Coordinates of C-alpha atoms in Angstrom, one line a residue:
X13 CA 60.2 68.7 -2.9
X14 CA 60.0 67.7 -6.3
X15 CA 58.8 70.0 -9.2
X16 CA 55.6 68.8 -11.0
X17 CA 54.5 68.2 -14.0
X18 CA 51.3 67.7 -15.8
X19 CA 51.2 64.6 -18.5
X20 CA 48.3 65.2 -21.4
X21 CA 47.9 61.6 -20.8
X22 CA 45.9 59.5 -23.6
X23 CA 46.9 56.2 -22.1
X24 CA 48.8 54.8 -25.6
X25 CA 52.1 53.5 -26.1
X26 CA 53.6 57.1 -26.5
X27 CA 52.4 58.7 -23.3
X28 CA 53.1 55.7 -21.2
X29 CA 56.9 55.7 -22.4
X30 CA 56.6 59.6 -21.5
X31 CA 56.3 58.5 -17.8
X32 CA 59.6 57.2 -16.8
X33 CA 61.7 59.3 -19.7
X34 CA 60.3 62.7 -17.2
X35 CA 61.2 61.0 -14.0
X36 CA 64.3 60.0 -15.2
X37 CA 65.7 62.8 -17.5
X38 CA 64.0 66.0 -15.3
X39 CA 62.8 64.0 -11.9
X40 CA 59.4 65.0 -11.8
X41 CA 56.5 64.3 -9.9
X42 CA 54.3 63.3 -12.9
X43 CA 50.8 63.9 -12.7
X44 CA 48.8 62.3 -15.7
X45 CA 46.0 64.3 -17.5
X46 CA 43.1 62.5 -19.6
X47 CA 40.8 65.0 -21.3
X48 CA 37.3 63.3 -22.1
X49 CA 36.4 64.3 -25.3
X50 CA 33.9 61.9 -26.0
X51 CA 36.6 59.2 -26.9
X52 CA 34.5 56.3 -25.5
X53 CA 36.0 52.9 -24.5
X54 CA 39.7 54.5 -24.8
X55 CA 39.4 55.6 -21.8
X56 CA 39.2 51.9 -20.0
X57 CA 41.7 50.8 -17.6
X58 CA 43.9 54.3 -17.7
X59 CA 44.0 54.6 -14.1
X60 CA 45.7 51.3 -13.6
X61 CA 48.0 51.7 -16.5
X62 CA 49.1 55.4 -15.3
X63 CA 50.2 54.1 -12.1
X64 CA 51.7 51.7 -13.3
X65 CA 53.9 53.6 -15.3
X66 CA 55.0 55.7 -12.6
X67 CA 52.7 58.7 -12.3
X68 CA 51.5 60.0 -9.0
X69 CA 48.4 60.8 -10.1
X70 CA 45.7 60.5 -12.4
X71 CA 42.8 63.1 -13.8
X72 CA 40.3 62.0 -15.7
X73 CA 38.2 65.3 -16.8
X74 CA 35.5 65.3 -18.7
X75 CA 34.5 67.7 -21.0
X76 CA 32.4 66.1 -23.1
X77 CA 29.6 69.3 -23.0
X78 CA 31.8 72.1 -23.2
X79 CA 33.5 70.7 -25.5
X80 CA 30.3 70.8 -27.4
X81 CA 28.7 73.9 -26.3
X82 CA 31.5 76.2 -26.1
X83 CA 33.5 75.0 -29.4
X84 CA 31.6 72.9 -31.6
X85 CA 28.6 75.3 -32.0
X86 CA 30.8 78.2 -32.7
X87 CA 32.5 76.3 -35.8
X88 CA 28.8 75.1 -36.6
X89 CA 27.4 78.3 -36.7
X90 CA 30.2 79.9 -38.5
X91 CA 29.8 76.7 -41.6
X92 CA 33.6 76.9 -40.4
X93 CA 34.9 73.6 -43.0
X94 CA 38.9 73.5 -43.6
X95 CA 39.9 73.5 -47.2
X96 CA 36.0 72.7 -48.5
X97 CA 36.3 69.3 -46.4
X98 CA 37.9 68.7 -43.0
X99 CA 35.3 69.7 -39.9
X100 CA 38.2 70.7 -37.8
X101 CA 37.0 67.5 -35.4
X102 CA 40.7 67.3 -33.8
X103 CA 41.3 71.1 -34.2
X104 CA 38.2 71.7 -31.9
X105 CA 39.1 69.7 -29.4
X106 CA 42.9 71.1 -29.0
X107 CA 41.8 74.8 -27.4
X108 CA 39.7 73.0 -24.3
X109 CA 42.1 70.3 -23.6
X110 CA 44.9 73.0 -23.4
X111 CA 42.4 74.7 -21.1
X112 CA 41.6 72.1 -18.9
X113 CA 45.8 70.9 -18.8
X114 CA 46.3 74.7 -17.7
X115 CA 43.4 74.6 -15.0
X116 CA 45.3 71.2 -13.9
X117 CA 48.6 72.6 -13.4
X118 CA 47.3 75.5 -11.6
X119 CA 45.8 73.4 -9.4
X120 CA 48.6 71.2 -8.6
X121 CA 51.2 74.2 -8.6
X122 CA 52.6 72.6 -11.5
X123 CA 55.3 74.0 -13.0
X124 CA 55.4 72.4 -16.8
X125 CA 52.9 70.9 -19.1
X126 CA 54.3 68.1 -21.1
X127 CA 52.3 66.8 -24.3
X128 CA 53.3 63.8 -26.8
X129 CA 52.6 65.7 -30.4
X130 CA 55.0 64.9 -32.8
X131 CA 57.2 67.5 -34.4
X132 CA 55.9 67.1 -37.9
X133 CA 51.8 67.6 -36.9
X134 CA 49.3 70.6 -36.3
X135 CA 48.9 69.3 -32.8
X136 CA 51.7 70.8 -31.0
X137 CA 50.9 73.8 -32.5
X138 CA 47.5 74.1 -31.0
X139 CA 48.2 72.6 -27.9
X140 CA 51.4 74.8 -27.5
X141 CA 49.3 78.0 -28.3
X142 CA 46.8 77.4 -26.0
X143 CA 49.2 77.0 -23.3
X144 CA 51.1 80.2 -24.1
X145 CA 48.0 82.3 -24.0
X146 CA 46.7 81.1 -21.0
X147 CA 49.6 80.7 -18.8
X148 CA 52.8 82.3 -20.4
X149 CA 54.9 81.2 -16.8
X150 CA 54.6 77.1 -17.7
X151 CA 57.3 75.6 -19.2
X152 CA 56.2 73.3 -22.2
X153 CA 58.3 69.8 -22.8
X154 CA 57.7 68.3 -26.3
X155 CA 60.2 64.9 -25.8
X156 CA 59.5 64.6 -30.0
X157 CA 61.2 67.9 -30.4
X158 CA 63.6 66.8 -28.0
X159 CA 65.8 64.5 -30.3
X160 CA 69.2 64.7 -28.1
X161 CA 67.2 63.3 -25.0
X162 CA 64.2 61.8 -26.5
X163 CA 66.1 58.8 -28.9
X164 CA 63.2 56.7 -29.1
X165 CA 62.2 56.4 -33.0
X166 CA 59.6 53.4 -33.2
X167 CA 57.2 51.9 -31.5
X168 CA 59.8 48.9 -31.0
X169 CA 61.9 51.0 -29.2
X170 CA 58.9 52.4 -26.9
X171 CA 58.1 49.3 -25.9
X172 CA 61.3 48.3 -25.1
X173 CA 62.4 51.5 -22.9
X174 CA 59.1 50.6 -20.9
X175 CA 60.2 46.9 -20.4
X176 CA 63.5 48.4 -19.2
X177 CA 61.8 50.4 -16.6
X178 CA 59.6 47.4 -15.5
X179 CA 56.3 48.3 -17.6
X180 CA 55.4 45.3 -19.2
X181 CA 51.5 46.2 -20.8
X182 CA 50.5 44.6 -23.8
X183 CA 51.3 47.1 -26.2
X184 CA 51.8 45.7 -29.8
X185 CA 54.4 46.8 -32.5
X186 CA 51.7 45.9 -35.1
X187 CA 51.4 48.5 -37.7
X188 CA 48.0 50.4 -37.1
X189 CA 46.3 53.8 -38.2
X190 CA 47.3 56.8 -36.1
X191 CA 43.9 57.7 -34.9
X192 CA 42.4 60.3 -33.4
X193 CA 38.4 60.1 -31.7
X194 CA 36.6 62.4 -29.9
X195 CA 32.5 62.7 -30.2
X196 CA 32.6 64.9 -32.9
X197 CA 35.1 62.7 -35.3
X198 CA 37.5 59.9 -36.0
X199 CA 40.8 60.7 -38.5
X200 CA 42.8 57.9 -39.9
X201 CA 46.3 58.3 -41.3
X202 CA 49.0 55.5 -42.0
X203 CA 49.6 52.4 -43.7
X204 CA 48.1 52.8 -47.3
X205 CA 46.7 56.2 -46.4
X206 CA 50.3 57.7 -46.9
X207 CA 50.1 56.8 -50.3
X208 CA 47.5 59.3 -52.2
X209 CA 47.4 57.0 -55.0
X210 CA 46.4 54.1 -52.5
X211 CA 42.4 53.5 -52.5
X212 CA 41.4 53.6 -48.7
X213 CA 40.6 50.2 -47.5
X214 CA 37.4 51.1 -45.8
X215 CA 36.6 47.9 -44.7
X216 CA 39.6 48.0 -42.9
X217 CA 39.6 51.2 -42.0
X218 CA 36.1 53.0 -40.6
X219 CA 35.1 53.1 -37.1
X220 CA 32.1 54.8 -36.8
X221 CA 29.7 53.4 -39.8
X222 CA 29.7 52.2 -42.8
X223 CA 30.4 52.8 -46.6
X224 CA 27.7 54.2 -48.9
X225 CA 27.8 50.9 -50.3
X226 CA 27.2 49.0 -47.6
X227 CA 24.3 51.4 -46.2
X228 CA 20.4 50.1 -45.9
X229 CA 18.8 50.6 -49.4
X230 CA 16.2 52.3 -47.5
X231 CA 16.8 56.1 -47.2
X232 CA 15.7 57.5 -43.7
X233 CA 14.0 60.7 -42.9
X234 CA 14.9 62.7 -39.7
X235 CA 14.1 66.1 -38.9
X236 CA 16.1 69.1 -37.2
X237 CA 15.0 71.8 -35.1
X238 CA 17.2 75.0 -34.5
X239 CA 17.2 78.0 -31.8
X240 CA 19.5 80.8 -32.7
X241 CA 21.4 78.5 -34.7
X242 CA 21.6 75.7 -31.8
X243 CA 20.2 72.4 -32.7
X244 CA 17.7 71.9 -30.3
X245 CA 16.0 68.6 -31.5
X246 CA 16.1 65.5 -33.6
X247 CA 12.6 63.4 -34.7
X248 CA 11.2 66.0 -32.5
X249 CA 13.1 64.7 -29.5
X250 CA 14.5 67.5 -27.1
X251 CA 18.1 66.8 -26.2
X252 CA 21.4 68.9 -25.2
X253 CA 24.1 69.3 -28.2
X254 CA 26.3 66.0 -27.3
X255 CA 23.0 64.1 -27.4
X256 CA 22.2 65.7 -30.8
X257 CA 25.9 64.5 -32.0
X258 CA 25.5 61.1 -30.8
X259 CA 22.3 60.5 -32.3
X260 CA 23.5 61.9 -35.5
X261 CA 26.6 60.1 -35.1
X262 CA 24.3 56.7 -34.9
X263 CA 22.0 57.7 -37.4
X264 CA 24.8 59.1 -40.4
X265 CA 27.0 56.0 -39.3
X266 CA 24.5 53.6 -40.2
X267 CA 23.7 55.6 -43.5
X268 CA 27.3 55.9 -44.8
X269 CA 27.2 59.6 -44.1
X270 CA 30.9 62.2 -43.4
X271 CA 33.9 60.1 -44.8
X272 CA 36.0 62.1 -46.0
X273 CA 39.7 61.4 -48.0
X274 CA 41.5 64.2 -48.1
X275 CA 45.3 66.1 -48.4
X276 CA 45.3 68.7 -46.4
X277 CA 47.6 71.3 -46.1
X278 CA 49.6 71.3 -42.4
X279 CA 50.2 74.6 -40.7
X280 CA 53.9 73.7 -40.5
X281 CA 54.1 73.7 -44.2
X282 CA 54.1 69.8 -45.6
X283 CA 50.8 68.1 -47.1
X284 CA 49.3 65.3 -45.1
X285 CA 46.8 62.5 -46.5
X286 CA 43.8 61.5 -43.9
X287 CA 40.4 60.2 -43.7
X288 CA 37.9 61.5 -41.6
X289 CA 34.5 60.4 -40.4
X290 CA 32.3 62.5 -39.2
X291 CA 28.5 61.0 -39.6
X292 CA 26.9 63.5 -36.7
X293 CA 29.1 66.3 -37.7
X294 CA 28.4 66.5 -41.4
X295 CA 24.4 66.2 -41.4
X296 CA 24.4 69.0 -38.3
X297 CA 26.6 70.9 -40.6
X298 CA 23.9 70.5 -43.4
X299 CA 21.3 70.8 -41.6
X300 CA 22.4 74.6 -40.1
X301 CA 23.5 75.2 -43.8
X302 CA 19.8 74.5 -45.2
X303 CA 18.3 76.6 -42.2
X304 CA 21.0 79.6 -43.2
X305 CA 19.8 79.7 -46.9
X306 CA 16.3 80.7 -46.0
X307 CA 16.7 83.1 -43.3
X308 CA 19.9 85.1 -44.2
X309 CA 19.9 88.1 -46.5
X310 CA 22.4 87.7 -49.4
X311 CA 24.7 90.3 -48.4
X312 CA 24.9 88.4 -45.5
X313 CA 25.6 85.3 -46.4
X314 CA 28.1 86.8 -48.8
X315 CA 30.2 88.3 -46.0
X316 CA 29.7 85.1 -43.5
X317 CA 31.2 82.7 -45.9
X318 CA 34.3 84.8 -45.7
X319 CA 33.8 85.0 -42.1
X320 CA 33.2 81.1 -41.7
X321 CA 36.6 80.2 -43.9
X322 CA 38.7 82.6 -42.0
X323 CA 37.2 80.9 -39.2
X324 CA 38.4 77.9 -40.0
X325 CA 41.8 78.6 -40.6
X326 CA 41.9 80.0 -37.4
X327 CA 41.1 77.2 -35.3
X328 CA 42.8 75.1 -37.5
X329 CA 46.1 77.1 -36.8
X330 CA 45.6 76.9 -33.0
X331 CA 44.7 80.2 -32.5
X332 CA 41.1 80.0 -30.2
X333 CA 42.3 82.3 -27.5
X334 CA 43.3 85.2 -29.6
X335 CA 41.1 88.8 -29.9
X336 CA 40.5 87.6 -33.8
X337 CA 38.5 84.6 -32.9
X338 CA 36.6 86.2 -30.6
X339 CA 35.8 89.4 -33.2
X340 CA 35.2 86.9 -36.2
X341 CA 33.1 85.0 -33.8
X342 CA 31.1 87.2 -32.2
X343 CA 29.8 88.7 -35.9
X344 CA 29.0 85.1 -36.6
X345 CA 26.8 85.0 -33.4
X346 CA 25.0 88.3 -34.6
X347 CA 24.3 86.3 -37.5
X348 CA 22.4 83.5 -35.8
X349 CA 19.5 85.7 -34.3
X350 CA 17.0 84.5 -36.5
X351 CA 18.8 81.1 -37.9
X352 CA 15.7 79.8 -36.1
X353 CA 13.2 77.0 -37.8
X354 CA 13.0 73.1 -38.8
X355 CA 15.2 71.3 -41.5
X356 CA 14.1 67.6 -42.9
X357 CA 15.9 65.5 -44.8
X358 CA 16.1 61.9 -46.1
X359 CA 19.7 60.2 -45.2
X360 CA 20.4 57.6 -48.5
X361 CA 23.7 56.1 -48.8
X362 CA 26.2 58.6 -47.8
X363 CA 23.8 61.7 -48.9
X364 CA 22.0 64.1 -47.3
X365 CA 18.8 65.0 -49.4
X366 CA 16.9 68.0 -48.5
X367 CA 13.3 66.8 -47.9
X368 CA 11.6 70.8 -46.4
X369 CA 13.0 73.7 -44.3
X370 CA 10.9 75.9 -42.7
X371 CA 11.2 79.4 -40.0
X372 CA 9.2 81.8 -39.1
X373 CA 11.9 84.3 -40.3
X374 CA 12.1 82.8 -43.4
X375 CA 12.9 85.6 -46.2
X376 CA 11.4 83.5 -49.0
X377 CA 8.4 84.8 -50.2
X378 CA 6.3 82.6 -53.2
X379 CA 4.8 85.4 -54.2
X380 CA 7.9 86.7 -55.4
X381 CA 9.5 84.2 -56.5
X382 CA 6.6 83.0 -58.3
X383 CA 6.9 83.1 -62.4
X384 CA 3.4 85.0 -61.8
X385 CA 3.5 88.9 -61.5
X386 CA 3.1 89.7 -57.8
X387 CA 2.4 92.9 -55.8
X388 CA 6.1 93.5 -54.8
X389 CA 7.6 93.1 -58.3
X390 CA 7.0 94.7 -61.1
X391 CA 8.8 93.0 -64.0
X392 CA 9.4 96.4 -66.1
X393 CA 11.6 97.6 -63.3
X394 CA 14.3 95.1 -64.3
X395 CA 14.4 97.3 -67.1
X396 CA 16.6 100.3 -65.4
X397 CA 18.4 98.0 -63.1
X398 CA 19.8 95.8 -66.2
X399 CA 20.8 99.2 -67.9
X400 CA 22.5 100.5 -64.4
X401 CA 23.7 97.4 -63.3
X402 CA 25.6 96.7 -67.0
X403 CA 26.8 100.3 -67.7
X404 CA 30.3 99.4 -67.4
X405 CA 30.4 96.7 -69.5
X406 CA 28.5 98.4 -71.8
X407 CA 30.8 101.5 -72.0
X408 CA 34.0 99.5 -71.8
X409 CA 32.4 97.7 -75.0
X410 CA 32.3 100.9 -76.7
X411 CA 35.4 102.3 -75.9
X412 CA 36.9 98.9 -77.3
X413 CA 34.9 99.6 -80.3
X414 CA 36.0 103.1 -80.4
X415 CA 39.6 102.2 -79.8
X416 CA 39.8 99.7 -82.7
X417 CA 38.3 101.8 -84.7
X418 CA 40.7 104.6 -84.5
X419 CA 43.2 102.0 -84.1

């Protein structure tokens, strides 16, 4: 009986290829593996392709809320935003697709799990990772990393291995972005894109919405509710989380909201030039954010920044199943007890412009912040605190003095 292995299967030119070169360099039983992110009409016609191709079989999983509930939230909660831009959209994703590939291979007594991340990108890293931790027994097959059996260097030479093995699909050798789309996010690389000096060509280029300047010249108002730092509604309409993304999604698309051009820095060590859209993403980022500054205390907030960027690096890195993330992100959680309340803001041409935030734990008091004298504050005990707080930078001033002086 033939050994098995389980395909992470997106249905493009690379993972068809995949197909044959296992069957004929390791003669598996290939079982293909689509994880539903939220990728929309990618997922069209996979079935017939994959059988095509020469897998056995074909999974389709969706995991469209955990995805959602179980990852997204965390890194929403924690503000968790890599290098002060990216929203770690494809970083997210990696931990429960590497979950759901494991939970796969279980099932089918698999015996390897074989992805199509190149050598040069974060990907294999996470995917790899996730693997390791959660079943340390399955072999991993990378064919990119594989350069003695794996020869294939362009798309030219995919499609022509296929035709070889009597897979004719209408793949083109067109040059196109390398994209990546899930419901959270769409990143763009290639073409100009590798150039940093190179102006996007959004017209070309975006997916989800539009540029700021081709956005309505109306701004539009929605408003946010929260629960323990879980969006809960939009325009006062109740829906789960993935609802709440796409309705963001349609809402900061339309307004020119989340594109991002950035160079990143890779975890294996080279810089990388991307553009990411992320309408939904980037106003329920925001819209947490505003929620945070009212309720937490600033020590607080102080320490969950920290927490939030180290949070980021994490999942950016691959490293969701580890004891750290789960520390780091249970102190976020403790943080979200009272991140309860209702954000508005006005959505104008790729901004997001605070319109109100409100919550019943809200530690904003106008008395006190009033330029009237209140009953809390006493504006003659700013007297001692100045003189305590700036003691040693007034006796380091005087020992200057003294030193110079003498000197």
């Amino acid at each position: 009986m033939k050994e098995k292995v389980i395909l992470a299967y997106s249905g493009g030119l690379d993972t068809t290829a995949i197909i044959p070169w296992l069957k004929e360099n390791f003669d598996y039983d290939v079982i293909c593996c689509c994880i539903d992110c939220g990728q929309g009409n990618e997922l069209d016609g996979l079935e017939e392709r994959a059988k095509l191709s020469g897998a056995t079989k074909l999974y389709i999983e969706d995991i469209v809320d955990e995805f959602c509930d179980d990852y997204i939230v965390p890194c929403v909660q924690a503000n968790a935003i890599y290098e002060n831009k990216y929203l770690l959209g494809t970083s997210m994703a990696r931990p429960g697709i590497a979950k759901r590939l494991v939970e796969i291979a279980r099932k089918e007594g698999a015996s390897a799990i074989c992805h199509g991340a190149t050598g040069k990108g974060n990907d294999q890293i996470r995917f790899e990772l996730g693997i390791k931790a959660l079943a340390p027994d399955l072999k991993i097959i990378a064919p990119w990393r594989m350069t003695d059996v794996w020869t294939m260097q362009s798309r030219e030479d995919e499609i022509e291995y296929c035709r070889q093995h009597g897979i004719d699909l209408p793949f083109s050798a067109d040059s196109s972005y390398s994209r990546d789309r899930n419901l959270w996010h769409i990143s763009h690389e290639g073409l100009e894109l590798e150039d940093p000096a190179s102006e996007p060509n959004y017209d070309h280029l975006l997916v989800l919405g539009v540029s700021p300047e081709k956005a309505p010249e109306e701004g539009e108002y929605v408003t946010m509710n929260f629960e323990k730092g879980i969006p809960v509604s939009v325009n006062g309409e109740k829906m789960k989380v993935s609802d709440i993304i796409r309705k963001l999604n349609e809402l900061g698309g339309k307004h020119g909201i989340g594109i991002v051009d950035i160079v990143e820095n890779r975890v294996v060590g080279m810089k990388s030039r991307g553009v990411y859209e992320t309408p939904g993403g980037t106003i329920l980022m925001e819209a947490h954010q505003q929620l945070e500054e009212l309720v937490l205390d600033r020590d607080t907030t102080k320490v969950k920044k920290d927490m939030g960027n180290l949070f980021s690096q994490i999942v950016y890195e691959g490293k969701w199943f580890t004891p750290l993330r789960e520390a780091v992100q249970a102190f976020i959680e403790s943080t979200q007890e009272y991140v309860t309340g209702e954000v508005k803001f006005k959505l104008y041409k790729g901004n997001i412009i605070k319109a109100g935030t409100s919550s019943p734990y809200s530690l904003y008091s106008e008395s006190l912040a009033s330029f009237t004298t209140g009953e809390l504050y006493d504006h003659h005990d700013a007297d001692g605190f100045i003189n305590l707080f700036g003691l040693p930078l007034k006796v380091r001033a005087m020992k200057m003095a003294e030193t110079e002086k003498n000197g």
